[in-house]
Structure formats: C-alpha cells, structure tokens
Coordinates of C-alpha atoms in Angstrom, one line a residue:
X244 CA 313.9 133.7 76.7
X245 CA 312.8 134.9 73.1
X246 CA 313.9 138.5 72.7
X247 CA 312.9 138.7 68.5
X248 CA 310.8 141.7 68.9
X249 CA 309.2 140.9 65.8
X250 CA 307.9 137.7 67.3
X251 CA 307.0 139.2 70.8
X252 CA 305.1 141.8 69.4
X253 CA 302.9 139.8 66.7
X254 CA 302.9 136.1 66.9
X255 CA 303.4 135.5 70.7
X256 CA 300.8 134.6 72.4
X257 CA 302.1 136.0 76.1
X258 CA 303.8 139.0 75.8
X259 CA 302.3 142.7 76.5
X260 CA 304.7 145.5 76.2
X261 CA 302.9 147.1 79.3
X262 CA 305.2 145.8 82.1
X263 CA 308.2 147.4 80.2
X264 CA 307.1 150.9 79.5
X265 CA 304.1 151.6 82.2
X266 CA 303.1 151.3 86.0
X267 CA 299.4 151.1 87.3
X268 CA 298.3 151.7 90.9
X269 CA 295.1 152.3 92.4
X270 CA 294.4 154.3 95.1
X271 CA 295.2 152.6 97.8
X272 CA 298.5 152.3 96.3
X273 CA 298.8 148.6 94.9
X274 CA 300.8 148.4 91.9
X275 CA 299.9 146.4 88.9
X276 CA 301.5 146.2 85.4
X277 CA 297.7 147.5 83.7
X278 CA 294.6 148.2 85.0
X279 CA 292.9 145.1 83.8
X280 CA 295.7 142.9 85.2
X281 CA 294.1 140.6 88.7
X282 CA 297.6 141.8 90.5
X283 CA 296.4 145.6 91.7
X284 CA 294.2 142.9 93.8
X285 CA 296.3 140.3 95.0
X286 CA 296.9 140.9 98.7
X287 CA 299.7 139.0 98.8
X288 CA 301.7 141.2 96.8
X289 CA 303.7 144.0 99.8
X290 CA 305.0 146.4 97.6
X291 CA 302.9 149.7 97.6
X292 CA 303.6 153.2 96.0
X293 CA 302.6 154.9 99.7
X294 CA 306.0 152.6 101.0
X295 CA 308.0 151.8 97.6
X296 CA 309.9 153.7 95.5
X297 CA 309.0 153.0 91.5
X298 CA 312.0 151.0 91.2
X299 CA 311.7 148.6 93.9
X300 CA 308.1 148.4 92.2
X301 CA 309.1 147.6 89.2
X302 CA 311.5 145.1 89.9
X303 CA 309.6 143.1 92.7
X304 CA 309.4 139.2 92.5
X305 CA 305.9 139.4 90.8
X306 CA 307.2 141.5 88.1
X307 CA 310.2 140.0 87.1
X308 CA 308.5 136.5 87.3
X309 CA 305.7 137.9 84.5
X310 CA 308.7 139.8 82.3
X311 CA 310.0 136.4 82.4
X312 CA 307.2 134.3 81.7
X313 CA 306.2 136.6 78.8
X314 CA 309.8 136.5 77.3
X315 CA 308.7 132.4 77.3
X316 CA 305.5 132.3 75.9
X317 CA 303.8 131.5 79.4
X318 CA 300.3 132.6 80.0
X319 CA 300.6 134.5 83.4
X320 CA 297.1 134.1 85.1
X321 CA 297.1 137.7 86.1
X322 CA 296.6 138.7 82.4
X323 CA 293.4 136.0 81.8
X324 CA 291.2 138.9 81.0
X325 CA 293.6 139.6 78.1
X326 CA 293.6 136.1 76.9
X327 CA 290.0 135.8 77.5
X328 CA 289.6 138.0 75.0
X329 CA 292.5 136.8 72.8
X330 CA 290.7 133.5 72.1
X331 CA 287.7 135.4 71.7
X332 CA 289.2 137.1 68.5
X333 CA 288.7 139.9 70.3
X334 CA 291.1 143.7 70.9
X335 CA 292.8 143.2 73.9
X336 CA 294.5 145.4 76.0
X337 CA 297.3 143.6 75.5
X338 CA 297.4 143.5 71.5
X339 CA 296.4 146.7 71.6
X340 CA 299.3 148.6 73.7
X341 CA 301.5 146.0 71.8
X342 CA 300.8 148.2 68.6
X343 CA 300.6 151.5 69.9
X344 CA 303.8 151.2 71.5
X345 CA 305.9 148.9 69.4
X346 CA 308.2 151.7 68.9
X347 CA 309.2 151.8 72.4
X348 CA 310.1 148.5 73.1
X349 CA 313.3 148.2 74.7
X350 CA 314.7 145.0 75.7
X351 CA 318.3 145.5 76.6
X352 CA 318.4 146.7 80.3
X353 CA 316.2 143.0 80.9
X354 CA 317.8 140.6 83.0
X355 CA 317.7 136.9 82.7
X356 CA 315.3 137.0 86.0
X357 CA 313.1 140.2 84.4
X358 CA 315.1 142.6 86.4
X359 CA 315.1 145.8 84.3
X360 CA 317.7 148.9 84.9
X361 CA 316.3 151.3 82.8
X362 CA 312.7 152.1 83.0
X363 CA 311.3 154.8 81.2
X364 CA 307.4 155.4 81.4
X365 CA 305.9 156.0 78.2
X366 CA 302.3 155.2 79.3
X367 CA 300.7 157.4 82.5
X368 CA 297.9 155.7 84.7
X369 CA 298.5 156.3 88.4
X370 CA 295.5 156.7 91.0
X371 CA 297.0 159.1 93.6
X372 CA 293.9 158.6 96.0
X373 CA 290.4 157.9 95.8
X374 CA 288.8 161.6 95.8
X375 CA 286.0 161.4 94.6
X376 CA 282.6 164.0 95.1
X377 CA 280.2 161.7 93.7
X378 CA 278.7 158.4 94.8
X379 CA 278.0 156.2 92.1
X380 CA 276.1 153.1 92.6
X381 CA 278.5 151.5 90.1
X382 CA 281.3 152.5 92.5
X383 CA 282.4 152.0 96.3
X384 CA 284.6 153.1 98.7
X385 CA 287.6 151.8 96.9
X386 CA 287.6 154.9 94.1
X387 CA 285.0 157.4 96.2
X388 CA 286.0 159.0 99.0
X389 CA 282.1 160.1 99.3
X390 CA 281.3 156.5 99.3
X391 CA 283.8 155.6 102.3
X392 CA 282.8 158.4 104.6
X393 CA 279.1 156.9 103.8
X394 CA 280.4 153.5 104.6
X395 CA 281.9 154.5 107.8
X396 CA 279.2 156.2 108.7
X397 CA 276.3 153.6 108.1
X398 CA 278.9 150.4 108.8
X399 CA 280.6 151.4 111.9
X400 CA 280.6 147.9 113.1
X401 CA 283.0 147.1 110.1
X402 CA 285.1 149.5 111.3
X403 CA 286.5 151.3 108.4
X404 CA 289.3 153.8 108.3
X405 CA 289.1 156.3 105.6
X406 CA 291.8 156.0 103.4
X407 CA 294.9 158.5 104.4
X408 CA 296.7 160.9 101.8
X409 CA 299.0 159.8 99.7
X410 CA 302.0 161.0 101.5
X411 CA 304.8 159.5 99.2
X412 CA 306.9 162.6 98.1
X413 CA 309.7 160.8 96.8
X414 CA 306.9 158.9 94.8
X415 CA 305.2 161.7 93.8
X416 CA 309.1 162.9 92.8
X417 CA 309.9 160.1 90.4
X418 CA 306.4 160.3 88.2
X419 CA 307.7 163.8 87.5
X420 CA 311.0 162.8 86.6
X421 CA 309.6 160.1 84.5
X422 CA 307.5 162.9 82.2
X423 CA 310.4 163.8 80.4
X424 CA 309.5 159.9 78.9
X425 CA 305.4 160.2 78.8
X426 CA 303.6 159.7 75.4
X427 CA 300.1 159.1 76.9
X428 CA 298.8 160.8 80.4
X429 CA 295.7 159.1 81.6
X430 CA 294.0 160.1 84.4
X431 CA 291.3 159.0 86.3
X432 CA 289.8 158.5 89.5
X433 CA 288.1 158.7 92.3
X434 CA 287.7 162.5 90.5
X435 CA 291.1 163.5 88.9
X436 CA 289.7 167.5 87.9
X437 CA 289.4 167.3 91.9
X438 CA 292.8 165.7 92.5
X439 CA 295.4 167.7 93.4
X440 CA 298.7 165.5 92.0
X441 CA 297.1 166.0 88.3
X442 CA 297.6 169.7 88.8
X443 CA 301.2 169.3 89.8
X444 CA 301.6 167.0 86.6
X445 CA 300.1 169.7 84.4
X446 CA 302.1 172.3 85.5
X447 CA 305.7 170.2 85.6
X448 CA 304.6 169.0 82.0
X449 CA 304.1 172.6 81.0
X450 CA 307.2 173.8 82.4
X451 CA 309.3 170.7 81.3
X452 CA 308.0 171.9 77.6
X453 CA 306.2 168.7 77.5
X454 CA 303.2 169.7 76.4
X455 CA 303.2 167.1 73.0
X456 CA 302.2 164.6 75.8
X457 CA 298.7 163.3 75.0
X458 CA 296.2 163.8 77.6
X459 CA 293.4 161.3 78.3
X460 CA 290.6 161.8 81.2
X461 CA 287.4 159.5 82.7
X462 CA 285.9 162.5 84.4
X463 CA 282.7 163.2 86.0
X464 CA 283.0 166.7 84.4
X465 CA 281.5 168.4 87.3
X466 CA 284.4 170.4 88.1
X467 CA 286.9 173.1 85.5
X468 CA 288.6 174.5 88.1
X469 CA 290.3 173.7 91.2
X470 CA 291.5 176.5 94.0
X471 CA 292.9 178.6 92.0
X472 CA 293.8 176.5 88.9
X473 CA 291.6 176.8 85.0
X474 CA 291.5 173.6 83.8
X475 CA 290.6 175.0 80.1
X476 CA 293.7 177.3 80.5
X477 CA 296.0 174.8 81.7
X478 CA 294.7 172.6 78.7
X479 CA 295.3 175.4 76.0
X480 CA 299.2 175.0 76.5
X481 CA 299.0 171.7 74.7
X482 CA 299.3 171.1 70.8
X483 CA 297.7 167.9 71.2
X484 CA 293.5 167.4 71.4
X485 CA 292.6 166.8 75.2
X486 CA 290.6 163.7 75.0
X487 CA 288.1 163.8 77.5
X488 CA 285.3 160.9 78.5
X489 CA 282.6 161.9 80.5
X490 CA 281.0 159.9 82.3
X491 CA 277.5 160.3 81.6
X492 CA 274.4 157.4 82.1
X493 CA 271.4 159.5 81.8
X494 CA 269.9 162.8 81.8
X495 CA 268.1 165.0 84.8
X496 CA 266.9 163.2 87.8
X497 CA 268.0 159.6 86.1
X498 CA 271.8 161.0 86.1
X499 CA 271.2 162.6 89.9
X500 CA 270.3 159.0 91.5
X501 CA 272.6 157.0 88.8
X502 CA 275.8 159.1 90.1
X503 CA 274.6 160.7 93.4
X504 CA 276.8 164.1 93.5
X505 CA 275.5 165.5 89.9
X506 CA 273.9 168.5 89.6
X507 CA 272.7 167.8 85.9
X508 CA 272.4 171.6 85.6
X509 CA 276.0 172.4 86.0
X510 CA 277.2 168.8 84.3
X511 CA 275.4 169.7 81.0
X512 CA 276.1 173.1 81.6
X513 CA 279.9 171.8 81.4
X514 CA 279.5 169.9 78.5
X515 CA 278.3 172.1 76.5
X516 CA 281.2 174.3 77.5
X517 CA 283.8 172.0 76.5
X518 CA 282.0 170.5 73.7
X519 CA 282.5 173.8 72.2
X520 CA 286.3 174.1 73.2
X521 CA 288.5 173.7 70.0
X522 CA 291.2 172.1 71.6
X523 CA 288.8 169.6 73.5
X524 CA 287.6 166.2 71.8
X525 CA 284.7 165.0 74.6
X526 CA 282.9 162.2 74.2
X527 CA 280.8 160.0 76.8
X528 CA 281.7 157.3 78.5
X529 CA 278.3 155.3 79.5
X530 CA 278.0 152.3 81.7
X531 CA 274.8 150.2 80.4
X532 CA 273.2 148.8 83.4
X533 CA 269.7 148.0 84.8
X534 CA 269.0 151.6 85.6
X535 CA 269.0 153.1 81.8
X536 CA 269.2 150.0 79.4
X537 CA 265.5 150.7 79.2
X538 CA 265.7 154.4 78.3
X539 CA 268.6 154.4 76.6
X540 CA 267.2 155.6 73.2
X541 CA 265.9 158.7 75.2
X542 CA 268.8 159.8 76.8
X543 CA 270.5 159.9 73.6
X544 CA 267.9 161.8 72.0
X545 CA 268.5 163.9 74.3
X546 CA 271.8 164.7 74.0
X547 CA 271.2 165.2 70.3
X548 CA 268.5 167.6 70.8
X549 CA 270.4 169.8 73.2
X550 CA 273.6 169.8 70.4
X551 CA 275.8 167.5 73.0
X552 CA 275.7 165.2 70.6
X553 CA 276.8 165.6 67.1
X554 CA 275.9 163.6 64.0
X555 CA 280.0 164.3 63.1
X556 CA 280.9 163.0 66.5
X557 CA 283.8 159.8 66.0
X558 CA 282.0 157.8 68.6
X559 CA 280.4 157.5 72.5
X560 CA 281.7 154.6 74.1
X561 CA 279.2 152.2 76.2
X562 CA 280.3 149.3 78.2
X563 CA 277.9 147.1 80.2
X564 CA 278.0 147.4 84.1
X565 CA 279.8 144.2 85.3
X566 CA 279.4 144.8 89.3
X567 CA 277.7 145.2 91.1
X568 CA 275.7 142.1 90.0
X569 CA 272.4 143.5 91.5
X570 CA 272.4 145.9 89.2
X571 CA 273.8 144.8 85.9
X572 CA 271.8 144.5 83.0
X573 CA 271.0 140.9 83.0
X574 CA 269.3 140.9 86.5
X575 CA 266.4 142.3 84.3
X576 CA 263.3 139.3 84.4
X577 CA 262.8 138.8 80.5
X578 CA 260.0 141.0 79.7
X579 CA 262.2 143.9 81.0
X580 CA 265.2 142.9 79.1
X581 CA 263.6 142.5 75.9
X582 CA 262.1 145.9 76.3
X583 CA 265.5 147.1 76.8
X584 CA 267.0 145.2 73.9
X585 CA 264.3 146.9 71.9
X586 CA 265.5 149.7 72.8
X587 CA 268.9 149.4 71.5
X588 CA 267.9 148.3 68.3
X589 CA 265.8 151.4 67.8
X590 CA 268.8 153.3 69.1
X591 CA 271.1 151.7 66.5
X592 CA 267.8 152.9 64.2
X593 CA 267.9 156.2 65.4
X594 CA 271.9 157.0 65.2
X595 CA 271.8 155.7 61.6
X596 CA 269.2 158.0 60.7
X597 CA 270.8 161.1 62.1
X598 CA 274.5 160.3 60.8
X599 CA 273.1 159.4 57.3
X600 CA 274.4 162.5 56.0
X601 CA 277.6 162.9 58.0
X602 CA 279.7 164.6 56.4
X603 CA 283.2 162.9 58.0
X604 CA 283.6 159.4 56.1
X605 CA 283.4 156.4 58.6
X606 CA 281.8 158.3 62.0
X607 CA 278.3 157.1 61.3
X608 CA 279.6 153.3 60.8
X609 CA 281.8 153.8 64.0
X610 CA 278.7 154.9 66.0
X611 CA 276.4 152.8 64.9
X612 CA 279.6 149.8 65.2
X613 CA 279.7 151.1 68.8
X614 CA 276.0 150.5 69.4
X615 CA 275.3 147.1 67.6
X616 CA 278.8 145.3 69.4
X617 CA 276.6 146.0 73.2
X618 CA 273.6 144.0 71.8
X619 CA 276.1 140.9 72.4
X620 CA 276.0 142.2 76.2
X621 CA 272.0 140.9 76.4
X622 CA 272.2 137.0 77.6
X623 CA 269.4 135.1 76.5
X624 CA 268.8 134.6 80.3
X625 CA 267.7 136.3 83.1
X626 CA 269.8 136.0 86.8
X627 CA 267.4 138.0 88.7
X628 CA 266.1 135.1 90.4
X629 CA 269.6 134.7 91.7
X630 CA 270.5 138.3 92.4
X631 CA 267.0 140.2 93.2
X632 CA 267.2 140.2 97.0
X633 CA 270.5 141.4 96.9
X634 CA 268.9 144.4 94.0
X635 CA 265.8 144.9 96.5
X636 CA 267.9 145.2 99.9
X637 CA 270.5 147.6 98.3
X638 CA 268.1 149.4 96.5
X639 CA 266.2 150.4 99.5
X640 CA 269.1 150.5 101.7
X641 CA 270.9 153.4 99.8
X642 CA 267.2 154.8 98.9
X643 CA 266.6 155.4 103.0
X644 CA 270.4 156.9 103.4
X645 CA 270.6 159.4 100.5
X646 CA 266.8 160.2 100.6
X647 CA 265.9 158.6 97.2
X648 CA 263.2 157.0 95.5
X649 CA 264.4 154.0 93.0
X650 CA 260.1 154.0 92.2
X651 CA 260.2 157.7 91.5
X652 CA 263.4 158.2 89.3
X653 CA 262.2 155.4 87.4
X654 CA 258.7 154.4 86.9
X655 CA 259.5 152.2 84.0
X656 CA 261.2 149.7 86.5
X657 CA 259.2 150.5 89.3
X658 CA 257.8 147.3 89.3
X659 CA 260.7 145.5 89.9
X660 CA 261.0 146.2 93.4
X661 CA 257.2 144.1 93.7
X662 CA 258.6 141.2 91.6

C-alpha cells in the first residue's frame, strides 16, 4: 500500500480522504464513507448506526476493503460518481475534500487490512431520522416523514412501517464525543431546524467551547425555533458565518405545490429575516426541474425585487433534478425545453445586468459562472415519450391526494398533461 501522502492526495487516482476523517448515514441508519458514495444503498451491507457503535462502523469489511483499495490505486465502484466526474475534468467530491482536508490526513493508526484505531471526525454529516414537515415531489419517504405517513396511508397494501426513532444513545454519545475533533457540521435532512439531535449538537458544541466549528445547513427554512430553543440565538455563539442553503424552487403558489408544507408567507418572511442576520451567509439551494425551468428567470426576478437577492450575493446554487425521472428537466417535448433554455440564457442576461456594478470583485462572474455551467443540463433530446405516462399518472395521483391542480399552478405547462 502507497502511504506518500503527497501522492495520495494529488496524483492518485483512487484515494479520498473521506473514509479516514468522516462517517455518513442516512436516516434509516446505513452508513457510507460520503453521501455521494452507492454504499448508504447497498443492502447487503448489516452494519447500521441504530445497532453499531461508530467503531464497529468504521472498521466493517466494506470499509477496510475500500481504505485498502485506495491505499493501491484501485477504483472502488462505490465511488464511480467521483470518477465519473474525474474523467470528466470535473470537481469531485473526492478531489475536493482531498484539499480541504489535506491537513488532517492521518495515516498511522491504518492497518495493513484498512483497520483504523484512531478515528477522529473532522467532517459532520449524519441523518438522525427522516423528519421532515414538507413533502417535496423531488423527495419520498426515505428523507420525509410527511411523505411516509402519506405512503402508508394511500399504499396500505405495501405495507409500510413508518420509520422508528433513532434510539441509539450510545450512538448519539460518540458523535458528541467526536466534536471535540469537528471542523465542518453539516446538517441536513428530512428537516434538521425540526430535528431534535441538531439541538443537542448545538448546545454540547457550545458548552464544549467549540463554537469555531463551521456550521453548514440544506434547510427548508420554514422553522427558527424549536420547543423552546432560538435557532438565531443558538447561532450567535459562533465566530464563524453560519452558512445556510435554502431550499427554494419558486415563489408563491409555484413553491406551495413544488414543496408541499410551504407557507411562502412565513418562508420569505424567514428569509428576509436571516438575510438580514450579520452572522448568517444564506443563499438558495434550487433544484431545476420540469416544474420551474420554464419560469426560472421570473422567480429570480423576484427574489431581486423583494431584496432576497443581492447583486453582492457570492452565488445561488442550482442543480438539475435527477429523480424522479417523470419530472426532470429533460422529460420536457422540445418546444417546452427550448422555451426553458431561453429562459436561462435571458437569466444569465438578466444577472449580468444587475451585478454589473458589483461592488465585491469576482461575485458577478461567480453568479453568472453558476448559471451558464446548468445550460450543459439541457440534452439535445427529449425522453418524454419514454417517461410521460409515468409524469401524467403521478401528477394526477398526488394532485387527487393533496387537493392540487398541476393545470392551475402552472398554466405555462398545462398542456402537457394533453400531450
């Protein structure tokens, strides 16, 4: 095995840092070395941090084979979305966390099998449960509660037990003896302002006199307190920014049916609030799918008119909607999709214009960088002849449950449901 960590960190082609210094689980428990990693899915896998402690975790037979085969320049297929992108020429999670966190490589408590002894947890991204009090039609039941009571509810034959609470104290224990070691919290959901392990974090990272930990969110920002706790008060104790991403599609009645659960009064509301907050840096975190890639260029304006938005703002992330594939953004029939496309070019237009006199070197370029890389998200063809039963039946299935209109919200598509 190659331990130069010169080498491992900038010419191998294998090695991520990521299953040395961090520990992902989802909700339900099944631990992976990163989120993007396939193992979190691999059923075969029986280690679980509702059963497990973090130890046995770290050190089961799946993760000391991949410590091993990235000390030997193997290409583990659980990290193909890494090397997709690799070969790409694109950032991957992997070179990425490989710079970030180059100082904390630590090699000498590794094994010849990838046994580690010593794990410290630099990097924070555990899903306690799948709380959640919205149902977005990007999710399921897997990160929404909401969405697996609905399930149970309207797919009884399927016979679906909710997902029990995380009762794992000893867990629960070890994440807060490992914050003495955090650099980077992230937390997300399900809903992690609703989640009641976050606020036990907070409070033991506060007490610990940890508050130089960096703390990162994907919220639905409908919620700044919980029982009896102030989120903005509990975030004041920290000397770093809070970054926060909201997750934000749309505006109104378009955000309502997109994330079912928003009141857009009270999100906005809460934006503008912690837009304003000193020690906040918020930004939006928007999935492009079928449902605004045609609109787009109003919701922004949008958010610019009502100051959300700010011409000095470093950026707004967008990522395309990958699943469900009846409602990602190349279902659309052409004449759709080159409406929409049209509509991100006058976007990329329209956030030019308003950061042209910026007044913070390199945020317009970032923006407008942000914006031009998603027109590589618009295939030159069209799957809805593939996917648009699947769009119609789902559409109007969840329509009849939740008491919406697909038509309605959006007239501009409206027409799809005739195709």
């Amino acid at each position: 095995m190659n331990t130069d960590k010169d080498y491992l960190l900038n010419q191998s082609k294998s090695f991520c840092i990521l299953p040395w210094i961090h520990l992902y689980t989802d909700p339900k428990g099944h631990p992976s070395p990163c989120c993007v990693s396939t193992f979190a899915s691999d059923q075969t896998i029986t280690v679980n941090s509702r059963t497990h402690s973090m130890m046995e975790i770290m050190n089961a037979a799946h993760m000391k084979q991949l410590r091993v085969d990235m000390l030997s320049d193997g290409l583990p297929p659980t990290c193909r979305r890494c090397h997709q992108d690799d070969s790409r020429g694109a950032q991957s999670t992997r070179t990425s966390m490989n710079s970030e966190y180059a100082n904390r490589l630590d090699l000498s408590s590794t094994k010849p099998d990838g046994e580690i002894s010593n794990f410290k947890m630099h990097y924070f991204d555990i899903r306690f449960n799948n709380i959640c009090n919205f149902k977005c039609r990007s999710c399921g039941s897997g990160f929404s509660s909401m969405w697996e009571q609905e399930d149970q509810k309207y797919f009884k034959s399927a016979n679906r037990p909710l997902l029990p609470k995380n009762n794992n104290k000893q867990f629960l224990q070890e994440v807060i003896e490992q914050i003495v070691n955090i650099d980077d919290a992230y937390f997300a959901g399900g809903e992690p302002l609703i989640t009641e392990e976050h606020y036990i974090l907070l409070e033991e990272m506060i007490k610990q006199g940890r508050t130089d930990i960096v703390l990162r969110y994907n919220t639905n920002l409908s919620n700044l307190t919980f029982k009896d706790k102030d989120l903005l008060g509990l975030w004041k104790n920290f000397k770093r920014k809070i970054q926060v991403y909201a997750s934000i599609d749309h505006y109104g009645d378009r955000a309502e049916y997109i994330r079912h659960g928003t009141d857009w009064a009270n999100v906005e509301n809460n934006f503008s609030m912690v837009k304003k907050t000193p020690y906040v840096n918020l930004q939006t975190n928007t999935v492009l799918s079928l449902y605004n890639a045609t609109t787009i260029l109003e919701f922004y304006q949008y958010m610019y008119d009502k100051n959300l938005f700010h011409k000095d703002d470093f950026s707004n992330t967008m990522y395309p909607l990958a699943g469900p594939v009846q409602f990602n953004l190349n279902i659309l029939p052409m004449h759709y999709k080159n409406i929409a496309k049209s509509k991100m070019e006058q976007l990329v237009e329209y956030t030019e214009k308003i950061g042209a006199d910026c007044v913070i070197p390199g945020r317009t370029s970032d923006k407008v960088k942000q914006l031009t890389d998603t027109l590589s998200f618009y295939s030159p063809t069209s799957t809805w002849e593939q996917h648009k039963e699947l769009f119609k039946s789902e559409t109007l299935r969840v329509d009849g449950i939740r008491g919406e209109s697909f038509a309605k919200t959006f007239p501009e598509l409206a027409g799809l449901l005739d195709e």
